[in-house]
CSV table of C-alpha atoms and ligand atoms in Angstrom, one decimal:
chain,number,residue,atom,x,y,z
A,477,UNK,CA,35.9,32.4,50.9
A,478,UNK,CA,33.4,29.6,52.5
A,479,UNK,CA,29.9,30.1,52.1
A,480,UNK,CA,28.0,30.9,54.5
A,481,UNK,CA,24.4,30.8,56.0
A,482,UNK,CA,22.3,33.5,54.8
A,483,UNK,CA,20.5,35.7,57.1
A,484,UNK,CA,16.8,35.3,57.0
A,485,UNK,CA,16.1,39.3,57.3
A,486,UNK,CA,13.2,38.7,59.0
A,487,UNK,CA,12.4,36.7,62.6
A,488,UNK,CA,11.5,33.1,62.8
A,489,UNK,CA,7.6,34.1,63.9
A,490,UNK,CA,7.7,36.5,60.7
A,491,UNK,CA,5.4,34.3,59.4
A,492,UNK,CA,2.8,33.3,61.3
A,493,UNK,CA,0.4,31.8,61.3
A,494,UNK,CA,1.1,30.5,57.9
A,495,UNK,CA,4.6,29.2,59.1
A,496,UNK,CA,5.3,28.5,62.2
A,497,UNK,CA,8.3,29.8,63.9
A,498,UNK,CA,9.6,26.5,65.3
A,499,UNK,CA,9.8,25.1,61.9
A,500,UNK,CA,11.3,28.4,60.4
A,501,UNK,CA,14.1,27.9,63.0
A,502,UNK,CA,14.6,24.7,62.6
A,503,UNK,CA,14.7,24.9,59.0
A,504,UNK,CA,17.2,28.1,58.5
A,505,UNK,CA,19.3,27.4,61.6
A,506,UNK,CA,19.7,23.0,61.0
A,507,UNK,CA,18.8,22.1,57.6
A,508,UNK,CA,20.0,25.0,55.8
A,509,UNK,CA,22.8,25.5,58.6
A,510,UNK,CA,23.6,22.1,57.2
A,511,UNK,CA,23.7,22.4,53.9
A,512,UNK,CA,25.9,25.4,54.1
A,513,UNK,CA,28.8,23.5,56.2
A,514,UNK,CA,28.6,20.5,53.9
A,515,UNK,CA,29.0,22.3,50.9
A,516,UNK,CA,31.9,23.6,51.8
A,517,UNK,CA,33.4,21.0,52.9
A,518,UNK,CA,32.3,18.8,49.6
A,519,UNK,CA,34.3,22.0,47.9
A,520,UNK,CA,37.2,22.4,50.2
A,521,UNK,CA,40.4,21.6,48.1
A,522,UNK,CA,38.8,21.5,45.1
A,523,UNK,CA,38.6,23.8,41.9
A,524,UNK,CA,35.6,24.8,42.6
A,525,UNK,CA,36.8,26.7,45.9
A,526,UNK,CA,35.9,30.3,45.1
A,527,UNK,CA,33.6,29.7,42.4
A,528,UNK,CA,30.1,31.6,43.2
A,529,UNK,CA,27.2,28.9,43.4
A,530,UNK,CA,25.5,29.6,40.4
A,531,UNK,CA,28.9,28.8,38.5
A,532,UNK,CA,29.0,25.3,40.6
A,533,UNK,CA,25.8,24.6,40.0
A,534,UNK,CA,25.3,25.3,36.2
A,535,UNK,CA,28.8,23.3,35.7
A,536,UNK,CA,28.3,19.8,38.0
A,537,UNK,CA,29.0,17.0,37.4
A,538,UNK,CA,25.6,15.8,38.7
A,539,UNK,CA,27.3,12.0,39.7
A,540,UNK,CA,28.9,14.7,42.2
A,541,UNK,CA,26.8,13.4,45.5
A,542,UNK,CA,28.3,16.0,48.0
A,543,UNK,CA,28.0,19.1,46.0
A,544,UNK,CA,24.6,18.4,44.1
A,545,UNK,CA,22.7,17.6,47.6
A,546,UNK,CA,24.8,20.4,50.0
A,547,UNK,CA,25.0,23.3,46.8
A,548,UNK,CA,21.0,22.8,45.8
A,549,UNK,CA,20.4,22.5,49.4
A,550,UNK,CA,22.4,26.0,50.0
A,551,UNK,CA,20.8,27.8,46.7
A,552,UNK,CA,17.6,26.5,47.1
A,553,UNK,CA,16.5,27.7,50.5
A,554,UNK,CA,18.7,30.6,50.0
A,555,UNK,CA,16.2,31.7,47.4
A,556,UNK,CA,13.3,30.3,49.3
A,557,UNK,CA,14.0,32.5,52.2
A,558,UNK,CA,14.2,35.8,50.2
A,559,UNK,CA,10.8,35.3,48.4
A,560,UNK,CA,9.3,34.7,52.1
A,561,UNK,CA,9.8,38.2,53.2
A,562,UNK,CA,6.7,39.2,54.9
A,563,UNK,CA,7.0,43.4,54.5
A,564,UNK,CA,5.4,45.1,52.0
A,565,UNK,CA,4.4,42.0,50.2
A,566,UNK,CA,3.0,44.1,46.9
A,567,UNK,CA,0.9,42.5,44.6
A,568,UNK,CA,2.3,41.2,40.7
A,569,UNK,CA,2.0,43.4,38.5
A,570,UNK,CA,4.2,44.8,35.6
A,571,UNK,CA,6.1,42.7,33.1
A,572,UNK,CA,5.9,39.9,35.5
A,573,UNK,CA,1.9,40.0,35.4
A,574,UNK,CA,2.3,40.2,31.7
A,575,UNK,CA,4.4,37.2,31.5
A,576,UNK,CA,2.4,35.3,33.3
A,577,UNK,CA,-0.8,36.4,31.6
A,578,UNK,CA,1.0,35.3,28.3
A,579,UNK,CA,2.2,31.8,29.4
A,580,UNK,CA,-1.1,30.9,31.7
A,581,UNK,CA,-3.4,33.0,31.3
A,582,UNK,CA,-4.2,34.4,34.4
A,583,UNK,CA,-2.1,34.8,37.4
A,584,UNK,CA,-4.7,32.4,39.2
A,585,UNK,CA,-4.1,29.6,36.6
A,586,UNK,CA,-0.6,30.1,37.0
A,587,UNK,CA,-0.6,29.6,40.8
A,588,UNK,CA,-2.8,26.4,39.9
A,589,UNK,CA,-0.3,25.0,37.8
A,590,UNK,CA,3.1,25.9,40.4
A,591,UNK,CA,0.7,24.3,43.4
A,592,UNK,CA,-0.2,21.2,40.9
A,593,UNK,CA,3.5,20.9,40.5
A,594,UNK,CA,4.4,21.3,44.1
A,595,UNK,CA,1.5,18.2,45.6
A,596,UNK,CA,2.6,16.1,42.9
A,597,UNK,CA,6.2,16.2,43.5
A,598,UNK,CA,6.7,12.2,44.7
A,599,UNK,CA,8.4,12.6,48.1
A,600,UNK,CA,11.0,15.4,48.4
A,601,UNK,CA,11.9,18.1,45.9
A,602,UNK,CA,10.5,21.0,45.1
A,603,UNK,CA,8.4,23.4,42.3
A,604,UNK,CA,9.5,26.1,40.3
A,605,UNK,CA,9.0,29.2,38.8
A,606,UNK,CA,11.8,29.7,35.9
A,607,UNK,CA,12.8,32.6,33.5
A,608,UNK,CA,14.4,31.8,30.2
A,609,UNK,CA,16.0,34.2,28.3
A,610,UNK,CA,13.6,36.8,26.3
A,611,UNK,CA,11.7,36.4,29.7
A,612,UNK,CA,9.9,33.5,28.7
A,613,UNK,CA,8.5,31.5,32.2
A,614,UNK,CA,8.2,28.0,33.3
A,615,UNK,CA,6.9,25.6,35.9
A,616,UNK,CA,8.5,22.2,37.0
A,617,UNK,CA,9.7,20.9,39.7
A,618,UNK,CA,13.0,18.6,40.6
A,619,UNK,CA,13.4,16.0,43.2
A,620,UNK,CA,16.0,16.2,46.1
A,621,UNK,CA,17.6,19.2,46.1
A,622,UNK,CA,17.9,19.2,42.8
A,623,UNK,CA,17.1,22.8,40.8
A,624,UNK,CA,17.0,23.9,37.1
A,625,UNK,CA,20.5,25.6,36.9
A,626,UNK,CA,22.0,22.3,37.3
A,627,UNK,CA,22.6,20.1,33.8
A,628,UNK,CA,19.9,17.3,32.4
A,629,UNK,CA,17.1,17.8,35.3
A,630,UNK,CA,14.7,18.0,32.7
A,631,UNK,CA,14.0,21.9,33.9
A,632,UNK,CA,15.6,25.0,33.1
A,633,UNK,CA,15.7,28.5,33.1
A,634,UNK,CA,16.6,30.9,36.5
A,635,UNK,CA,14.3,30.3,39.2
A,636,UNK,CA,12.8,33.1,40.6
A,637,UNK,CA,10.2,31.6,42.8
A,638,UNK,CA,10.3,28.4,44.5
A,639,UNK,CA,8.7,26.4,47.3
A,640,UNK,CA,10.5,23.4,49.6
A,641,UNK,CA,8.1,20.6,49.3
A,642,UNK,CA,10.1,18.5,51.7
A,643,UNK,CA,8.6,17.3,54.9
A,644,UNK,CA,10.8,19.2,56.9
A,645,UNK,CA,8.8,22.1,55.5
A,646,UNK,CA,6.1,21.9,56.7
A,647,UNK,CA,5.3,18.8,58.7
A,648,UNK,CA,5.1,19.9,62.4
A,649,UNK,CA,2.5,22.4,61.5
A,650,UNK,CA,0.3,20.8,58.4
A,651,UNK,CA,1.2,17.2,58.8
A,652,UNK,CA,0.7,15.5,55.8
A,653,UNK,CA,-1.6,18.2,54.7
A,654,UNK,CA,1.2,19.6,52.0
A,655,UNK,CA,-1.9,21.1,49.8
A,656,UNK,CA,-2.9,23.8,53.0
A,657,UNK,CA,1.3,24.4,53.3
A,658,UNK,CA,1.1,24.9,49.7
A,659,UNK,CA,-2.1,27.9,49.8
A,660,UNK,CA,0.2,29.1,53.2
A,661,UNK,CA,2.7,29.5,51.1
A,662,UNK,CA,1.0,32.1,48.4
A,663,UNK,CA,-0.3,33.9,51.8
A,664,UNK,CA,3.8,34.7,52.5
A,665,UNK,CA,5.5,34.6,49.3
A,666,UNK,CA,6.6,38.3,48.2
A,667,UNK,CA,6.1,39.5,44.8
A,668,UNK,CA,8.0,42.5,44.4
A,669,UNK,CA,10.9,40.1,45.3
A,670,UNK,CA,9.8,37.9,42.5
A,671,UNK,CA,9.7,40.7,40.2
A,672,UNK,CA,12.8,42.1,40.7
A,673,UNK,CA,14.0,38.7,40.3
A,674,UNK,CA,12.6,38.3,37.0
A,675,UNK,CA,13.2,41.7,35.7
A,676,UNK,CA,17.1,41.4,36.3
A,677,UNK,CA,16.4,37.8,34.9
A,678,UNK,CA,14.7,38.3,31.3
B,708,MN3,MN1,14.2,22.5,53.3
């Protein structure tokens, strides 16, 4: 069973003004459109046909070109796409809230720290938000399309929140203004997504 292009659940002008909908469709329906095809043909014939993409991506062989660009580049916005949902955004709270509050603080100084890691990420990549097991949390951030289940990136843990610090992100509406996409993003992203995410996580 190919992969195949996750639906965004929401329309391309969801997010406005924050994101615009020409770079939302461009994004889901080419770049992650892209991804999708090209991982499956980097997998096609191979043993890791059928595998889900959490298996491929935890196991590769990261000298693996095809399958560490196309599979982070499927995962990645796959997740980025879910945290964007615009209805009934919530607000943290919970064990999430407490996690954070244990790690960083505050949930301010913990958005500090993810939007530190996202404007400092040299060129393309992008920052995370990672659970360890015993719920523990992280921030990093990877280059490419890189992310922490894979082996050796220096960054580990599930990611439950994450933001695409490409250019392709974000350029036709901020330009090289990646700080004001970064504070968009925090006006979109969904936390009861993100808690979910970390409770089934922890
Ligand atoms: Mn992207």
């Amino acid at each position: 069973m190919a992969f195949e292009l996750p639906q965004l659940g929401y329309a391309y002008d969801a997010l406005e003004p924050h994101f615009d909908a020409r770079t939302m469709e461009i994004h889901h329906s080419k770049h992650h459109n892209g991804y999708t095809t090209k991982l499956n043909a980097a997998i096609a014939g191979t043993d890791l046909e059928g595998k889900s993409i959490e298996d491929i991506l935890t196991g590769l062989d990261m000298d693996n070109g095809g399958v560490r660009n196309n599979g982070g580049g499927f995962y990645n916005h796959r997740l980025f796409w879910e945290i964007l949902n615009p209805e009934d955004r919530g607000r943290l709270s919970g064990e999430l809230l407490d996690a954070i509050n244990e790690k960083f603080g505050s949930k301010d100084t913990m958005i500090e720290q993810f939007s530190k890691a996202a404007a400092t990420r040299f060129g393309s990549g992008w920052a995370w938000l990672c659970v360890h097991k015993g719920g523990k949390l992280e921030i990093c951030s990877t280059p490419n399309q890189d992310n922490p289940l894979m082996p050796g990136v220096g960054c580990g843990g599930l990611p439950i929140m994450g933001i695409d610090v490409w250019e392709h992100a974000y350029y036709l509406n901020y330009q090289n203004r990646r700080p004001d996409y970064i504070s968009a993003f925090f006006k979109v992203v969904n936390w009861n997504v993100i808690e979910a995410k970390y409770a089934a996580a922890k």
